Amino acid sequence: MALTFELDPTFDPSVRDGIAALWADVSNAGGAVGFVPPVTAEDVRPELVKHLVAMAEERTRLLVGYDEDGTIAATAFLTHNAHRLMRHWLWIYTVMVHPRHQGRGYGRDLMAAAADAARTIDGIEAIRLTCRGGTGADRFYGACGYKEVGRVPGAIRVAEGDDRDDVIMLLPLR
């Protein structure tokens, strides 16, 4: 069964807790979403609060994917570019699909839903993201139509002696 996507859901405690749990589960499964395992929902909550502040300030929009049980199974945050000369594209952050749903095409569905959502925002012509090298994420995003436009070698330090490239990717929407 496919996920059901919602842009800008009503943000209540169940959504907050669902995203925090998803973020912890994805991190603990090895997902490259800003943390190194082990983490708890409480560990990720401060980062989630930063996204929520941006949402309250209308700088960020939330895309949520719900599974057949109504549980949050996927997320992406679409963030407007604040630089006045770069407002024609936006960032996508914290792209996650719950590990129990991976391998079903839900990641591609999430990225397609994010592109569709971005197309509804006036003036947006592209989506930009960065991902951690060495995880295969760049191949995944490439399969979703993104093109690598830059790479900063060793920019991400996962652990002492484990530096990864920061891969910059772009999806034109026109």
PDB file of C-alpha atoms in Angstrom:
ATOM      1  CA  MET A   1       0.000   0.000   0.000  1.00  0.00           C
ATOM      2  CA  ALA A   2       1.248   3.495  -0.835  1.00  0.00           C
ATOM      3  CA  LEU A   3       1.902   6.286   1.615  1.00  0.00           C
ATOM      4  CA  THR A   4      -0.527   9.189   1.858  1.00  0.00           C
ATOM      5  CA  PHE A   5       1.251  12.543   1.753  1.00  0.00           C
ATOM      6  CA  GLU A   6       0.174  15.783   3.373  1.00  0.00           C
ATOM      7  CA  LEU A   7       1.843  19.161   3.011  1.00  0.00           C
ATOM      8  CA  ASP A   8       1.639  21.408   6.074  1.00  0.00           C
ATOM      9  CA  PRO A   9      -0.307  19.047   8.359  1.00  0.00           C
ATOM     10  CA  THR A  10      -1.802  20.412  11.539  1.00  0.00           C
ATOM     11  CA  PHE A  11       1.097  20.284  13.913  1.00  0.00           C
ATOM     12  CA  ASP A  12      -0.056  18.694  17.146  1.00  0.00           C
ATOM     13  CA  PRO A  13       1.680  16.527  19.761  1.00  0.00           C
ATOM     14  CA  SER A  14       1.042  13.351  17.764  1.00  0.00           C
ATOM     15  CA  VAL A  15       2.804  14.814  14.708  1.00  0.00           C
ATOM     16  CA  ARG A  16       5.651  16.171  16.849  1.00  0.00           C
ATOM     17  CA  ASP A  17       6.142  12.842  18.610  1.00  0.00           C
ATOM     18  CA  GLY A  18       5.726  10.884  15.372  1.00  0.00           C
ATOM     19  CA  ILE A  19       8.464  12.867  13.659  1.00  0.00           C
ATOM     20  CA  ALA A  20      10.792  12.612  16.675  1.00  0.00           C
ATOM     21  CA  ALA A  21      10.297   8.833  16.815  1.00  0.00           C
ATOM     22  CA  LEU A  22      10.807   8.492  13.065  1.00  0.00           C
ATOM     23  CA  TRP A  23      13.988  10.579  13.217  1.00  0.00           C
ATOM     24  CA  ALA A  24      15.411   8.450  16.025  1.00  0.00           C
ATOM     25  CA  ASP A  25      14.481   5.190  14.272  1.00  0.00           C
ATOM     26  CA  VAL A  26      16.019   6.331  10.965  1.00  0.00           C
ATOM     27  CA  SER A  27      19.178   7.519  12.744  1.00  0.00           C
ATOM     28  CA  ASN A  28      19.512   4.274  14.683  1.00  0.00           C
ATOM     29  CA  ALA A  29      19.152   2.287  11.473  1.00  0.00           C
ATOM     30  CA  GLY A  30      22.141   4.169  10.049  1.00  0.00           C
ATOM     31  CA  GLY A  31      20.273   6.883   8.160  1.00  0.00           C
ATOM     32  CA  ALA A  32      22.318   9.995   7.413  1.00  0.00           C
ATOM     33  CA  VAL A  33      19.940  12.538   8.952  1.00  0.00           C
ATOM     34  CA  GLY A  34      22.238  14.504  11.224  1.00  0.00           C
ATOM     35  CA  PHE A  35      22.905  12.051  14.040  1.00  0.00           C
ATOM     36  CA  VAL A  36      25.138   9.074  14.745  1.00  0.00           C
ATOM     37  CA  PRO A  37      23.485   6.211  16.612  1.00  0.00           C
ATOM     38  CA  PRO A  38      22.436   5.532  19.215  1.00  0.00           C
ATOM     39  CA  VAL A  39      19.909   8.336  19.672  1.00  0.00           C
ATOM     40  CA  THR A  40      16.490   8.693  21.277  1.00  0.00           C
ATOM     41  CA  ALA A  41      13.507  10.823  20.335  1.00  0.00           C
ATOM     42  CA  GLU A  42      14.580  13.173  23.120  1.00  0.00           C
ATOM     43  CA  ASP A  43      18.037  13.511  21.529  1.00  0.00           C
ATOM     44  CA  VAL A  44      16.561  14.655  18.208  1.00  0.00           C
ATOM     45  CA  ARG A  45      13.908  16.924  19.723  1.00  0.00           C
ATOM     46  CA  PRO A  46      16.133  20.075  19.810  1.00  0.00           C
ATOM     47  CA  GLU A  47      16.757  19.749  16.052  1.00  0.00           C
ATOM     48  CA  LEU A  48      13.055  19.207  15.471  1.00  0.00           C
ATOM     49  CA  VAL A  49      12.334  22.385  17.442  1.00  0.00           C
ATOM     50  CA  LYS A  50      14.595  24.297  15.034  1.00  0.00           C
ATOM     51  CA  HIS A  51      12.468  23.048  12.128  1.00  0.00           C
ATOM     52  CA  LEU A  52       9.311  23.993  14.014  1.00  0.00           C
ATOM     53  CA  VAL A  53      10.542  27.534  14.593  1.00  0.00           C
ATOM     54  CA  ALA A  54      11.237  27.841  10.862  1.00  0.00           C
ATOM     55  CA  MET A  55       7.725  26.521  10.161  1.00  0.00           C
ATOM     56  CA  ALA A  56       6.183  29.044  12.554  1.00  0.00           C
ATOM     57  CA  GLU A  57       8.143  31.795  10.776  1.00  0.00           C
ATOM     58  CA  GLU A  58       6.860  30.465   7.422  1.00  0.00           C
ATOM     59  CA  ARG A  59      10.391  29.748   6.209  1.00  0.00           C
ATOM     60  CA  THR A  60       9.879  25.977   6.118  1.00  0.00           C
ATOM     61  CA  ARG A  61       7.057  23.680   5.064  1.00  0.00           C
ATOM     62  CA  LEU A  62       6.562  20.132   6.278  1.00  0.00           C
ATOM     63  CA  LEU A  63       5.686  17.193   4.057  1.00  0.00           C
ATOM     64  CA  VAL A  64       4.559  14.077   5.924  1.00  0.00           C
ATOM     65  CA  GLY A  65       3.886  10.595   4.577  1.00  0.00           C
ATOM     66  CA  TYR A  66       1.449   8.422   6.544  1.00  0.00           C
ATOM     67  CA  ASP A  67       1.316   4.650   6.269  1.00  0.00           C
ATOM     68  CA  GLU A  68      -1.884   2.611   6.102  1.00  0.00           C
ATOM     69  CA  ASP A  69      -2.186   2.754   9.916  1.00  0.00           C
ATOM     70  CA  GLY A  70      -1.969   6.556   9.949  1.00  0.00           C
ATOM     71  CA  THR A  71       1.529   6.457  11.462  1.00  0.00           C
ATOM     72  CA  ILE A  72       4.110   8.955  10.258  1.00  0.00           C
ATOM     73  CA  ALA A  73       6.345   6.910   7.990  1.00  0.00           C
ATOM     74  CA  ALA A  74       8.159   9.616   6.004  1.00  0.00           C
ATOM     75  CA  THR A  75       9.039  13.309   6.172  1.00  0.00           C
ATOM     76  CA  ALA A  76      10.791  16.066   4.289  1.00  0.00           C
ATOM     77  CA  PHE A  77      11.167  19.728   5.173  1.00  0.00           C
ATOM     78  CA  LEU A  78      11.045  22.245   2.306  1.00  0.00           C
ATOM     79  CA  THR A  79      12.926  25.380   3.308  1.00  0.00           C
ATOM     80  CA  HIS A  80      12.828  28.673   1.466  1.00  0.00           C
ATOM     81  CA  ASN A  81      16.145  30.226   0.625  1.00  0.00           C
ATOM     82  CA  ALA A  82      16.542  33.425   2.613  1.00  0.00           C
ATOM     83  CA  HIS A  83      19.074  35.027   0.274  1.00  0.00           C
ATOM     84  CA  ARG A  84      17.265  37.576  -1.893  1.00  0.00           C
ATOM     85  CA  LEU A  85      19.169  36.500  -5.020  1.00  0.00           C
ATOM     86  CA  MET A  86      18.391  32.803  -4.519  1.00  0.00           C
ATOM     87  CA  ARG A  87      14.687  32.739  -3.754  1.00  0.00           C
ATOM     88  CA  HIS A  88      13.899  30.854  -6.956  1.00  0.00           C
ATOM     89  CA  TRP A  89      14.989  27.553  -5.403  1.00  0.00           C
ATOM     90  CA  LEU A  90      14.492  25.899  -2.034  1.00  0.00           C
ATOM     91  CA  TRP A  91      16.264  23.391   0.169  1.00  0.00           C
ATOM     92  CA  ILE A  92      14.952  19.986   1.157  1.00  0.00           C
ATOM     93  CA  TYR A  93      16.088  18.740   4.562  1.00  0.00           C
ATOM     94  CA  THR A  94      15.623  15.753   6.840  1.00  0.00           C
ATOM     95  CA  VAL A  95      14.338  13.396   4.169  1.00  0.00           C
ATOM     96  CA  MET A  96      13.323  10.215   5.979  1.00  0.00           C
ATOM     97  CA  VAL A  97      11.444   6.982   5.375  1.00  0.00           C
ATOM     98  CA  HIS A  98      11.001   4.629   8.311  1.00  0.00           C
ATOM     99  CA  PRO A  99      13.311   1.598   8.036  1.00  0.00           C
ATOM    100  CA  ARG A 100      10.375  -0.834   8.125  1.00  0.00           C
ATOM    101  CA  HIS A 101       9.052   0.783   4.923  1.00  0.00           C
ATOM    102  CA  GLN A 102      12.305   0.983   2.992  1.00  0.00           C
ATOM    103  CA  GLY A 103      12.669  -1.036  -0.181  1.00  0.00           C
ATOM    104  CA  ARG A 104       9.040  -0.458  -1.218  1.00  0.00           C
ATOM    105  CA  GLY A 105       9.565   2.627  -3.363  1.00  0.00           C
ATOM    106  CA  TYR A 106       8.338   4.986  -0.643  1.00  0.00           C
ATOM    107  CA  GLY A 107      11.521   7.056  -0.812  1.00  0.00           C
ATOM    108  CA  ARG A 108      10.924   7.750  -4.492  1.00  0.00           C
ATOM    109  CA  ASP A 109       7.286   8.502  -3.701  1.00  0.00           C
ATOM    110  CA  LEU A 110       8.397  10.960  -1.017  1.00  0.00           C
ATOM    111  CA  MET A 111      10.794  12.718  -3.385  1.00  0.00           C
ATOM    112  CA  ALA A 112       8.108  12.935  -6.087  1.00  0.00           C
ATOM    113  CA  ALA A 113       5.630  14.341  -3.550  1.00  0.00           C
ATOM    114  CA  ALA A 114       8.254  16.887  -2.439  1.00  0.00           C
ATOM    115  CA  ALA A 115       8.831  17.982  -6.047  1.00  0.00           C
ATOM    116  CA  ASP A 116       5.070  18.263  -6.581  1.00  0.00           C
ATOM    117  CA  ALA A 117       4.766  20.338  -3.402  1.00  0.00           C
ATOM    118  CA  ALA A 118       7.630  22.617  -4.455  1.00  0.00           C
ATOM    119  CA  ARG A 119       5.956  23.202  -7.818  1.00  0.00           C
ATOM    120  CA  THR A 120       2.954  24.686  -5.982  1.00  0.00           C
ATOM    121  CA  ILE A 121       5.115  27.377  -4.363  1.00  0.00           C
ATOM    122  CA  ASP A 122       5.221  30.571  -6.392  1.00  0.00           C
ATOM    123  CA  GLY A 123       8.553  31.284  -8.004  1.00  0.00           C
ATOM    124  CA  ILE A 124      10.281  28.014  -7.110  1.00  0.00           C
ATOM    125  CA  GLU A 125      12.252  26.579 -10.025  1.00  0.00           C
ATOM    126  CA  ALA A 126      14.468  23.981  -8.340  1.00  0.00           C
ATOM    127  CA  ILE A 127      15.159  21.966  -5.197  1.00  0.00           C
ATOM    128  CA  ARG A 128      18.626  21.714  -3.716  1.00  0.00           C
ATOM    129  CA  LEU A 129      19.862  19.226  -1.145  1.00  0.00           C
ATOM    130  CA  THR A 130      23.031  17.942   0.378  1.00  0.00           C
ATOM    131  CA  CYS A 131      23.732  14.389   1.382  1.00  0.00           C
ATOM    132  CA  ARG A 132      26.483  12.462   3.102  1.00  0.00           C
ATOM    133  CA  GLY A 133      28.853  10.687   0.754  1.00  0.00           C
ATOM    134  CA  GLY A 134      29.566   7.005   1.245  1.00  0.00           C
ATOM    135  CA  THR A 135      25.960   6.118   2.066  1.00  0.00           C
ATOM    136  CA  GLY A 136      24.510   5.593  -1.408  1.00  0.00           C
ATOM    137  CA  ALA A 137      22.161   8.538  -0.888  1.00  0.00           C
ATOM    138  CA  ASP A 138      23.652  10.342  -3.882  1.00  0.00           C
ATOM    139  CA  ARG A 139      22.767   7.359  -6.105  1.00  0.00           C
ATOM    140  CA  PHE A 140      19.234   7.327  -4.682  1.00  0.00           C
ATOM    141  CA  TYR A 141      18.722  11.044  -5.312  1.00  0.00           C
ATOM    142  CA  GLY A 142      20.238  10.657  -8.774  1.00  0.00           C
ATOM    143  CA  ALA A 143      17.642   7.980  -9.524  1.00  0.00           C
ATOM    144  CA  CYS A 144      14.998  10.521  -8.456  1.00  0.00           C
ATOM    145  CA  GLY A 145      16.220  13.011 -11.075  1.00  0.00           C
ATOM    146  CA  TYR A 146      18.674  15.047  -8.991  1.00  0.00           C
ATOM    147  CA  LYS A 147      22.046  15.933 -10.494  1.00  0.00           C
ATOM    148  CA  GLU A 148      25.255  16.251  -8.516  1.00  0.00           C
ATOM    149  CA  VAL A 149      26.413  19.868  -8.827  1.00  0.00           C
ATOM    150  CA  GLY A 150      29.161  19.918  -6.222  1.00  0.00           C
ATOM    151  CA  ARG A 151      31.090  17.971  -3.636  1.00  0.00           C
ATOM    152  CA  VAL A 152      33.111  19.078  -0.628  1.00  0.00           C
ATOM    153  CA  PRO A 153      35.573  16.312   0.251  1.00  0.00           C
ATOM    154  CA  GLY A 154      35.688  15.307   3.909  1.00  0.00           C
ATOM    155  CA  ALA A 155      33.266  18.008   5.036  1.00  0.00           C
ATOM    156  CA  ILE A 156      31.248  15.699   7.301  1.00  0.00           C
ATOM    157  CA  ARG A 157      32.988  14.098  10.251  1.00  0.00           C
ATOM    158  CA  VAL A 158      30.920  11.101  11.358  1.00  0.00           C
ATOM    159  CA  ALA A 159      33.629   9.977  13.799  1.00  0.00           C
ATOM    160  CA  GLU A 160      37.340  10.498  14.288  1.00  0.00           C
ATOM    161  CA  GLY A 161      38.970   9.132  11.134  1.00  0.00           C
ATOM    162  CA  ASP A 162      35.623   8.825   9.312  1.00  0.00           C
ATOM    163  CA  ASP A 163      35.179  11.921   7.180  1.00  0.00           C
ATOM    164  CA  ARG A 164      32.611  11.911   4.381  1.00  0.00           C
ATOM    165  CA  ASP A 165      31.996  14.116   1.378  1.00  0.00           C
ATOM    166  CA  ASP A 166      29.168  16.633   1.451  1.00  0.00           C
ATOM    167  CA  VAL A 167      27.421  16.043  -1.877  1.00  0.00           C
ATOM    168  CA  ILE A 168      25.363  18.917  -3.312  1.00  0.00           C
ATOM    169  CA  MET A 169      22.492  17.957  -5.619  1.00  0.00           C
ATOM    170  CA  LEU A 170      19.884  19.894  -7.606  1.00  0.00           C
ATOM    171  CA  LEU A 171      16.533  19.029  -9.169  1.00  0.00           C
ATOM    172  CA  PRO A 172      15.286  21.542 -11.745  1.00  0.00           C
ATOM    173  CA  LEU A 173      11.488  21.710 -11.619  1.00  0.00           C
ATOM    174  CA  ARG A 174      10.963  23.172 -15.088  1.00  0.00           C
TER     175      ARG A 174
END
